CSV table of C-alpha atoms and ligand atoms in Angstrom, one decimal:
chain,number,residue,atom,x,y,z
A,1,MET,CA,11.1,-5.8,-3.7
A,2,ARG,CA,7.6,-5.4,-5.3
A,3,ALA,CA,6.0,-2.1,-4.7
A,4,ILE,CA,3.3,0.2,-6.0
A,5,GLN,CA,4.6,3.6,-7.2
A,6,ILE,CA,2.7,6.8,-8.0
A,7,VAL,CA,4.2,7.9,-11.3
A,8,ASP,CA,2.0,10.9,-12.2
A,9,THR,CA,-1.0,12.9,-11.0
A,10,THR,CA,-3.7,11.5,-13.4
A,11,GLY,CA,-5.8,9.9,-10.7
A,12,PRO,CA,-6.2,6.5,-9.2
A,13,GLU,CA,-7.1,4.6,-12.5
A,14,SER,CA,-3.8,5.5,-14.2
A,15,ALA,CA,-1.3,7.0,-11.8
A,16,LEU,CA,-0.2,3.8,-10.1
A,17,GLU,CA,2.4,1.3,-11.4
A,18,LEU,CA,3.6,-2.0,-9.9
A,19,GLY,CA,7.3,-2.6,-10.2
A,20,GLU,CA,10.6,-3.6,-8.6
A,21,VAL,CA,12.3,-1.0,-6.4
A,22,PRO,CA,15.2,-1.1,-3.9
A,23,GLU,CA,14.3,-2.0,-0.3
A,24,PRO,CA,14.4,0.9,2.2
A,25,GLU,CA,16.9,1.2,5.1
A,26,ALA,CA,15.6,0.7,8.7
A,27,ALA,CA,16.3,4.3,9.5
A,28,HIS,CA,13.2,6.3,8.7
A,29,MET,CA,13.4,9.6,6.7
A,30,MET,CA,11.7,11.5,9.6
A,31,THR,CA,14.0,10.1,12.2
A,32,PRO,CA,17.5,9.9,10.7
A,33,GLY,CA,19.6,7.2,12.4
A,34,SER,CA,16.6,5.3,13.9
A,35,GLY,CA,13.6,3.3,12.6
A,36,VAL,CA,12.0,-0.1,12.3
A,37,LEU,CA,12.2,-2.2,9.1
A,38,ILE,CA,9.0,-4.2,8.6
A,39,ASP,CA,8.3,-7.2,6.3
A,40,VAL,CA,4.8,-6.1,5.3
A,41,GLU,CA,1.9,-8.4,5.4
A,42,ALA,CA,-0.9,-5.9,5.0
A,43,ALA,CA,-1.0,-2.2,4.1
A,44,GLY,CA,-3.8,0.2,5.0
A,45,VAL,CA,-5.4,2.3,2.3
A,46,SER,CA,-6.5,5.8,3.1
A,47,PHE,CA,-7.6,9.2,1.7
A,48,PRO,CA,-4.1,10.7,1.5
A,49,GLU,CA,-3.1,8.0,-1.1
A,50,LEU,CA,-6.1,8.8,-3.2
A,51,LEU,CA,-5.4,12.6,-3.0
A,52,GLN,CA,-1.7,11.9,-3.9
A,53,THR,CA,-2.7,10.2,-7.2
A,54,ARG,CA,-4.2,13.6,-8.1
A,55,GLY,CA,-1.4,15.8,-6.6
A,56,GLU,CA,-3.9,17.2,-4.1
A,57,TYR,CA,-2.3,16.1,-0.8
A,58,GLN,CA,-0.1,18.6,1.2
A,59,LEU,CA,2.8,16.1,1.2
A,60,LYS,CA,4.2,16.0,-2.4
A,61,PRO,CA,7.3,13.8,-2.6
A,62,PRO,CA,9.2,13.8,-6.0
A,63,MET,CA,7.8,11.2,-8.4
A,64,PRO,CA,7.9,8.3,-8.7
A,65,PHE,CA,7.4,7.4,-5.0
A,66,VAL,CA,5.8,4.5,-3.1
A,67,PRO,CA,2.7,5.7,-1.3
A,68,GLY,CA,1.1,4.0,1.8
A,69,SER,CA,1.0,5.5,5.3
A,70,GLU,CA,0.6,2.4,7.4
A,71,VAL,CA,1.4,-1.3,7.5
A,72,ALA,CA,1.3,-4.4,9.7
A,73,GLY,CA,3.9,-7.2,9.5
A,74,VAL,CA,6.9,-8.6,11.2
A,75,VAL,CA,10.0,-6.6,12.4
A,76,ARG,CA,13.1,-7.5,10.4
A,77,GLU,CA,15.5,-4.9,11.8
A,78,VAL,CA,15.6,-2.1,14.4
A,79,GLN,CA,17.9,0.9,14.5
A,80,GLY,CA,17.9,3.0,17.7
A,81,GLU,CA,15.8,2.5,20.9
A,82,ALA,CA,12.5,0.8,20.3
A,83,ALA,CA,9.8,-1.1,22.2
A,84,VAL,CA,9.8,-3.8,19.5
A,85,ALA,CA,12.5,-6.3,18.4
A,86,PRO,CA,13.2,-8.5,15.3
A,87,GLY,CA,10.5,-11.1,14.9
A,88,ASP,CA,7.7,-9.1,16.6
A,89,ARG,CA,4.4,-8.6,15.0
A,90,VAL,CA,3.8,-4.9,14.7
A,91,ALA,CA,1.5,-2.1,13.3
A,92,GLY,CA,3.6,0.8,12.0
A,93,PHE,CA,2.8,4.3,10.6
A,94,CYS,CA,5.4,4.8,7.9
A,95,VAL,CA,4.0,8.1,6.3
A,96,LEU,CA,5.1,6.9,2.8
A,97,GLY,CA,6.3,3.6,1.4
A,98,GLY,CA,3.6,1.2,2.8
A,99,PHE,CA,2.4,-0.2,-0.6
A,100,ALA,CA,5.5,-2.5,-0.7
A,101,GLU,CA,6.9,-5.8,0.5
A,102,VAL,CA,9.2,-4.0,3.0
A,103,ALA,CA,8.6,-0.6,4.7
A,104,ALA,CA,10.3,1.5,7.4
A,105,ALA,CA,8.5,3.3,10.2
A,106,PRO,CA,9.8,5.6,13.0
A,107,THR,CA,10.3,3.7,16.3
A,108,HIS,CA,7.7,5.8,18.1
A,109,PHE,CA,5.1,5.0,15.4
A,110,THR,CA,5.6,1.2,15.6
A,111,PHE,CA,3.4,-0.7,18.1
A,112,PRO,CA,3.3,-4.3,19.1
A,113,LEU,CA,0.4,-6.1,17.4
A,114,PRO,CA,-1.4,-8.4,19.8
A,115,ASP,CA,-2.4,-12.0,18.7
A,116,SER,CA,-6.1,-11.0,19.0
A,117,LEU,CA,-5.7,-8.8,15.9
A,118,ASP,CA,-4.7,-10.1,12.4
A,119,ALA,CA,-2.4,-8.3,10.0
A,120,ALA,CA,-5.3,-6.7,8.1
A,121,GLN,CA,-6.7,-5.3,11.3
A,122,GLY,CA,-3.2,-4.1,12.3
A,123,ALA,CA,-3.0,-2.2,9.0
A,124,GLY,CA,-6.0,-0.2,10.2
A,125,LEU,CA,-4.8,0.5,13.7
A,126,VAL,CA,-2.6,3.5,13.7
A,127,LEU,CA,-4.0,6.3,11.4
A,128,ASN,CA,-7.7,5.9,12.2
A,129,TYR,CA,-7.5,4.9,15.9
A,130,HIS,CA,-4.9,7.5,16.9
A,131,THR,CA,-6.9,10.1,15.0
A,132,ALA,CA,-10.1,8.9,16.8
A,133,TYR,CA,-8.4,9.1,20.3
A,134,PHE,CA,-6.8,12.4,19.4
A,135,SER,CA,-10.1,13.9,18.2
A,136,LEU,CA,-12.2,12.6,21.1
A,137,VAL,CA,-9.9,13.1,24.0
A,138,THR,CA,-6.9,15.3,23.2
A,139,ARG,CA,-9.0,17.9,21.2
A,140,GLY,CA,-12.6,17.0,22.1
A,141,ARG,CA,-12.2,16.6,25.9
A,142,LEU,CA,-14.5,13.6,26.0
A,143,ARG,CA,-15.8,12.6,29.4
A,144,SER,CA,-17.3,9.2,30.3
A,145,GLY,CA,-21.1,9.2,30.0
A,146,GLU,CA,-21.3,11.9,27.3
A,147,THR,CA,-23.1,11.3,23.9
A,148,VAL,CA,-20.9,11.4,20.8
A,149,LEU,CA,-22.3,11.8,17.3
A,150,VAL,CA,-20.1,10.4,14.5
A,151,HIS,CA,-20.4,11.4,10.8
A,152,GLY,CA,-19.2,9.0,8.1
A,153,ALA,CA,-19.7,6.4,10.9
A,154,ALA,CA,-19.1,3.3,8.7
A,155,GLY,CA,-15.8,4.6,7.3
A,156,GLY,CA,-12.3,4.1,8.6
A,157,VAL,CA,-12.2,7.1,11.0
A,158,GLY,CA,-15.9,6.6,11.8
A,159,THR,CA,-15.8,3.0,12.9
A,160,ALA,CA,-12.6,3.7,14.9
A,161,THR,CA,-14.2,6.7,16.6
A,162,ILE,CA,-17.3,4.7,17.6
A,163,GLN,CA,-15.2,2.0,19.1
A,164,VAL,CA,-12.8,4.3,21.0
A,165,ALA,CA,-15.7,6.5,22.3
A,166,LYS,CA,-17.6,3.4,23.5
A,167,GLY,CA,-14.5,2.0,25.1
A,168,LEU,CA,-14.2,5.3,27.0
A,169,GLY,CA,-17.7,5.1,28.4
A,170,ALA,CA,-19.6,7.3,25.9
A,171,ARG,CA,-22.9,6.7,24.2
A,172,THR,CA,-22.6,6.8,20.4
A,173,VAL,CA,-24.9,8.0,17.6
A,174,ALA,CA,-23.8,7.1,14.1
A,175,ILE,CA,-24.7,8.9,10.9
A,176,VAL,CA,-24.6,6.9,7.7
A,177,SER,CA,-26.0,6.9,4.1
A,178,SER,CA,-27.1,3.3,3.4
A,179,ASP,CA,-28.4,0.0,4.8
A,180,GLU,CA,-25.0,-1.6,4.3
A,181,LYS,CA,-23.3,1.2,6.2
A,182,GLU,CA,-25.9,1.0,9.0
A,183,ALA,CA,-24.9,-2.6,9.5
A,184,VAL,CA,-21.2,-1.7,9.7
A,185,ALA,CA,-21.9,1.1,12.2
A,186,ARG,CA,-23.8,-1.3,14.3
A,187,GLU,CA,-21.0,-3.9,14.1
A,188,ALA,CA,-18.7,-1.1,15.3
A,189,GLY,CA,-20.9,-0.8,18.4
A,190,ALA,CA,-23.0,2.3,17.7
A,191,ASP,CA,-25.9,2.7,20.2
A,192,ALA,CA,-28.1,4.5,17.6
A,193,VAL,CA,-27.8,4.8,13.8
A,194,LEU,CA,-29.4,7.6,11.8
A,195,ARG,CA,-29.5,8.3,8.1
A,196,SER,CA,-27.7,11.3,6.7
A,197,ASP,CA,-30.6,12.0,4.2
A,198,GLY,CA,-33.2,12.0,7.0
A,199,ASP,CA,-34.0,14.3,9.9
A,200,TRP,CA,-31.0,13.1,11.9
A,201,ARG,CA,-30.6,16.4,13.7
A,202,GLU,CA,-33.9,16.2,15.6
A,203,ALA,CA,-33.5,12.4,16.1
A,204,ALA,CA,-30.0,13.0,17.5
A,205,LYS,CA,-31.3,15.6,20.0
A,206,GLU,CA,-34.0,13.1,21.1
A,207,ALA,CA,-31.4,10.3,21.5
A,208,SER,CA,-29.2,12.5,23.6
A,209,GLU,CA,-31.8,14.2,25.9
A,210,GLY,CA,-31.7,17.6,24.4
A,211,GLY,CA,-28.4,17.9,22.6
A,212,VAL,CA,-25.2,16.0,21.7
A,213,ASP,CA,-22.1,16.6,23.8
A,214,LEU,CA,-19.5,15.9,21.1
A,215,ILE,CA,-19.6,15.5,17.3
A,216,VAL,CA,-16.7,14.0,15.3
A,217,ASP,CA,-16.9,15.1,11.7
A,218,PRO,CA,-14.7,13.6,9.0
A,219,VAL,CA,-17.3,14.5,6.3
A,220,GLY,CA,-17.9,18.3,6.3
A,221,GLY,CA,-20.1,19.7,3.5
A,222,ASP,CA,-23.7,20.8,3.9
A,223,ARG,CA,-24.4,19.0,7.1
A,224,PHE,CA,-22.1,21.2,9.2
A,225,THR,CA,-24.8,23.8,10.3
A,226,ASP,CA,-27.2,21.0,11.3
A,227,SER,CA,-24.3,19.6,13.4
A,228,LEU,CA,-24.0,22.9,15.2
A,229,ARG,CA,-27.8,22.8,15.8
A,230,ALA,CA,-27.6,19.2,17.2
A,231,LEU,CA,-25.2,20.2,19.9
A,232,GLY,CA,-26.4,20.8,23.5
A,233,GLU,CA,-25.1,23.6,25.7
A,234,GLY,CA,-21.3,23.4,26.0
A,235,GLY,CA,-21.2,21.0,23.0
A,236,ARG,CA,-18.1,20.6,20.9
A,237,LEU,CA,-17.9,19.9,17.1
A,238,VAL,CA,-14.5,18.4,16.1
A,239,VAL,CA,-13.5,19.0,12.5
A,240,VAL,CA,-11.5,16.0,11.1
A,241,GLY,CA,-12.0,15.9,7.3
A,242,PHE,CA,-14.0,16.9,4.3
A,243,THR,CA,-14.9,13.7,2.4
A,244,ALA,CA,-18.1,15.4,1.1
A,245,GLY,CA,-15.9,17.7,-0.9
A,246,SER,CA,-16.7,21.2,0.3
A,247,ILE,CA,-15.2,23.0,3.3
A,248,PRO,CA,-18.1,24.4,5.5
A,249,GLU,CA,-18.2,27.9,6.7
A,250,VAL,CA,-19.4,28.8,10.3
A,251,LYS,CA,-21.7,31.7,11.2
A,252,VAL,CA,-20.1,32.4,14.5
A,253,ASN,CA,-23.2,33.8,16.1
A,254,ARG,CA,-24.4,30.2,16.4
A,255,LEU,CA,-21.4,29.5,18.7
A,256,LEU,CA,-22.3,32.4,20.9
A,257,LEU,CA,-26.1,31.8,21.0
A,258,ASN,CA,-25.7,28.2,22.0
A,259,ASN,CA,-22.4,28.3,23.9
A,260,VAL,CA,-20.8,25.7,21.6
A,261,GLU,CA,-17.3,25.2,20.2
A,262,VAL,CA,-15.8,24.2,16.8
A,263,ILE,CA,-12.5,22.5,17.3
A,264,GLY,CA,-9.9,21.5,14.6
A,265,ALA,CA,-8.2,18.1,14.9
A,266,GLY,CA,-5.2,17.6,12.6
A,267,TRP,CA,-3.6,14.5,14.1
A,268,GLY,CA,-0.5,14.2,11.8
A,269,ALA,CA,0.7,17.8,12.1
A,270,TYR,CA,0.2,17.8,15.8
A,271,VAL,CA,1.9,14.6,16.8
A,272,LEU,CA,4.8,14.6,14.4
A,273,SER,CA,6.9,16.7,16.8
A,274,LYS,CA,5.6,15.0,19.9
A,275,PRO,CA,6.7,11.3,20.1
A,276,GLU,CA,5.8,11.2,23.8
A,277,LEU,CA,2.1,12.0,23.0
A,278,THR,CA,2.1,9.2,20.3
A,279,LEU,CA,3.4,6.7,22.8
A,280,GLU,CA,0.8,7.8,25.4
A,281,ILE,CA,-2.0,7.5,22.9
A,282,GLY,CA,-0.6,4.1,21.8
A,283,ALA,CA,-0.6,2.9,25.5
A,284,GLU,CA,-4.3,4.0,25.9
A,285,LEU,CA,-5.3,2.2,22.7
A,286,ALA,CA,-3.4,-0.9,23.9
A,287,LYS,CA,-5.7,-0.9,27.0
A,288,LEU,CA,-8.8,-0.6,24.7
A,289,ILE,CA,-7.5,-3.5,22.6
A,290,ASP,CA,-7.1,-5.6,25.7
A,291,SER,CA,-10.6,-4.7,26.9
A,292,GLY,CA,-12.0,-5.8,23.6
A,293,ALA,CA,-13.3,-2.3,22.7
A,294,VAL,CA,-11.0,-1.8,19.8
A,295,ARG,CA,-11.3,-4.3,17.0
A,296,PRO,CA,-10.6,-2.7,13.6
A,297,ILE,CA,-13.3,-3.5,11.1
A,298,VAL,CA,-11.8,-4.5,7.7
A,299,GLY,CA,-13.9,-3.9,4.7
A,300,ALA,CA,-12.6,-4.7,1.2
A,301,ARG,CA,-9.2,-6.6,0.8
A,302,PHE,CA,-7.2,-6.4,-2.4
A,303,PRO,CA,-3.9,-7.9,-3.5
A,304,LEU,CA,-1.0,-5.3,-3.9
A,305,GLU,CA,-1.4,-5.2,-7.7
A,306,ARG,CA,-5.0,-4.0,-7.3
A,307,ALA,CA,-4.1,-0.9,-5.3
A,308,ALA,CA,-6.0,1.2,-7.9
A,309,ASP,CA,-9.3,-0.6,-7.2
A,310,ALA,CA,-8.7,-0.1,-3.5
A,311,LEU,CA,-8.3,3.7,-4.0
A,312,LEU,CA,-11.4,3.7,-6.3
A,313,ALA,CA,-13.5,2.1,-3.5
A,314,LEU,CA,-12.7,5.2,-1.3
A,315,ASP,CA,-13.3,7.6,-4.2
A,316,ARG,CA,-16.7,6.1,-5.1
A,317,ARG,CA,-17.9,6.2,-1.4
A,318,GLU,CA,-18.1,2.4,-1.4
A,319,ALA,CA,-15.6,1.7,1.3
A,320,THR,CA,-16.6,0.4,4.7
A,321,GLY,CA,-14.3,0.1,7.7
A,322,LYS,CA,-10.7,-0.1,6.6
A,323,VAL,CA,-9.7,-0.9,3.1
A,324,VAL,CA,-6.5,-3.1,3.0
A,325,LEU,CA,-3.9,-4.4,0.6
A,326,GLU,CA,-2.8,-7.9,1.3
A,327,VAL,CA,0.9,-7.8,0.5
A,328,SER,CA,2.2,-11.3,1.6
A,329,ALA,CA,0.6,-14.4,3.1
B,1,LIG,N1,-7.7,15.3,10.7
B,1,LIG,C1,-7.0,14.2,10.8
B,1,LIG,O1,-6.0,14.1,11.5
B,1,LIG,C2,-7.3,13.0,9.9
B,1,LIG,C3,-6.8,11.8,10.1
B,1,LIG,C4,-7.2,10.7,9.3
B,1,LIG,C5,-8.2,10.9,8.3
B,1,LIG,N2,-8.6,12.2,8.1
B,1,LIG,C6,-9.6,12.4,7.1
B,1,LIG,O2,-10.9,11.9,7.5
B,1,LIG,C7,-11.7,11.7,6.3
B,1,LIG,C8,-12.3,10.3,6.4
B,1,LIG,O3,-11.3,9.3,6.2
B,1,LIG,P1,-11.8,7.8,6.2
B,1,LIG,O4,-10.5,7.0,6.1
B,1,LIG,O5,-12.7,7.5,7.4
B,1,LIG,O6,-12.6,7.6,4.9
B,1,LIG,P2,-13.7,6.6,4.5
B,1,LIG,O7,-13.5,5.3,5.1
B,1,LIG,O8,-13.9,6.6,3.0
B,1,LIG,O9,-15.1,7.2,5.1
B,1,LIG,C9,-15.5,8.5,4.8
B,1,LIG,C10,-17.0,8.6,4.9
B,1,LIG,O10,-17.4,9.9,4.4
B,1,LIG,C11,-18.7,9.8,3.9
B,1,LIG,N3,-18.8,10.6,2.7
B,1,LIG,C12,-19.8,11.5,2.5
B,1,LIG,N4,-19.7,12.1,1.3
B,1,LIG,C13,-18.7,11.4,0.7
B,1,LIG,C14,-18.1,11.5,-0.6
B,1,LIG,N5,-18.6,12.4,-1.5
B,1,LIG,N6,-17.1,10.6,-1.0
B,1,LIG,C15,-16.6,9.8,-0.1
B,1,LIG,N7,-17.1,9.6,1.2
B,1,LIG,C16,-18.1,10.5,1.6
B,1,LIG,C17,-19.0,8.3,3.7
B,1,LIG,O11,-20.0,8.0,4.6
B,1,LIG,P3,-21.6,8.0,4.2
B,1,LIG,O12,-21.7,7.4,2.8
B,1,LIG,O13,-22.2,7.1,5.2
B,1,LIG,O14,-22.0,9.4,4.2
B,1,LIG,C18,-17.8,7.6,4.0
B,1,LIG,O15,-18.0,6.4,4.7
B,1,LIG,C19,-10.7,11.9,5.1
B,1,LIG,O16,-11.0,13.2,4.6
B,1,LIG,C20,-9.4,11.8,5.7
B,1,LIG,O17,-8.4,12.5,4.9
B,1,LIG,C21,-8.2,13.2,8.9
């Protein structure tokens, strides 16, 4: 089969090679003896793949390896108990191996893809939307009627978080850096959109009657202290990622003075050993797809052979919504 491999750690321009490799077995490496083999139509592109081209991601398989953590396509074969069968359209989280014509995913990470979503949308459904639900609900304890502020709101995690929060009855405030990204955040359903280079902290407080209840932050960097100041009493700031590059430090007196919390949300590490939680989150997201709240926003689409350009879009802060590789028609 055709696949993209990471062959060294020289970065996205030079570390990727398109070639022929053997097809995987249905049994997934994380769940020996069971798994789902998927004929891939579209593969989602995310930060871990970018970091893997530089050897900077925690998961470091021996090289060369096929990157790609999630796909959408059609089931070819199932091993073990699964809620899907050969011929079904599915979205699957495969951890590695997604930038290929055929990929394997664990059974509990493979979800039916409804006809209302195309393959490119399916390729953006697992990582970002499960992370969004996990950050908002499992870790952030979101309640209907609360105000949620989302950093990096036009990105993959950001658009997903806006849609899930809205679907669960929250009011959403989006923080973005450009006009184009403002339009994407509005398309995702944000109630208010503020600029990261303006006085968003005061505007967010005004938009939420004195202070935001919950902040989801995949960006980190300098804005972290302002995020703490934008929270209302009892507010929660959920740490999801550090696309701005630097890892913020917290002066913990701020937590005490304002009675606020900083909460970590590491989806992959948490759910890996809890298949029942993944199935629960999948069922909640299926309801939000049915209600129309969840509609993944696909930004740039590239053919498989242009995987490097897809990773560079993320690296250059140009990506909006989900960046996708179109693998087969
Ligand atoms: N904790 C978890 O379980 C988990 C799960 C999934 C993803 N993540 C992490 O979440 C982060 C976001 O992922 P994503 O897929 O949403 O990425 P994305 O689509 O590229 O969006 C990231 C956003 O970060 C903002 N940003 C600010 N400074 C940036 C910079 N120097 N370079 C790039 N972007 C910058 C950009 O928004 P503006 O231009 O509007 O500022 C951009 O839209 C990543 O770090 C990823 O690894 C964590």
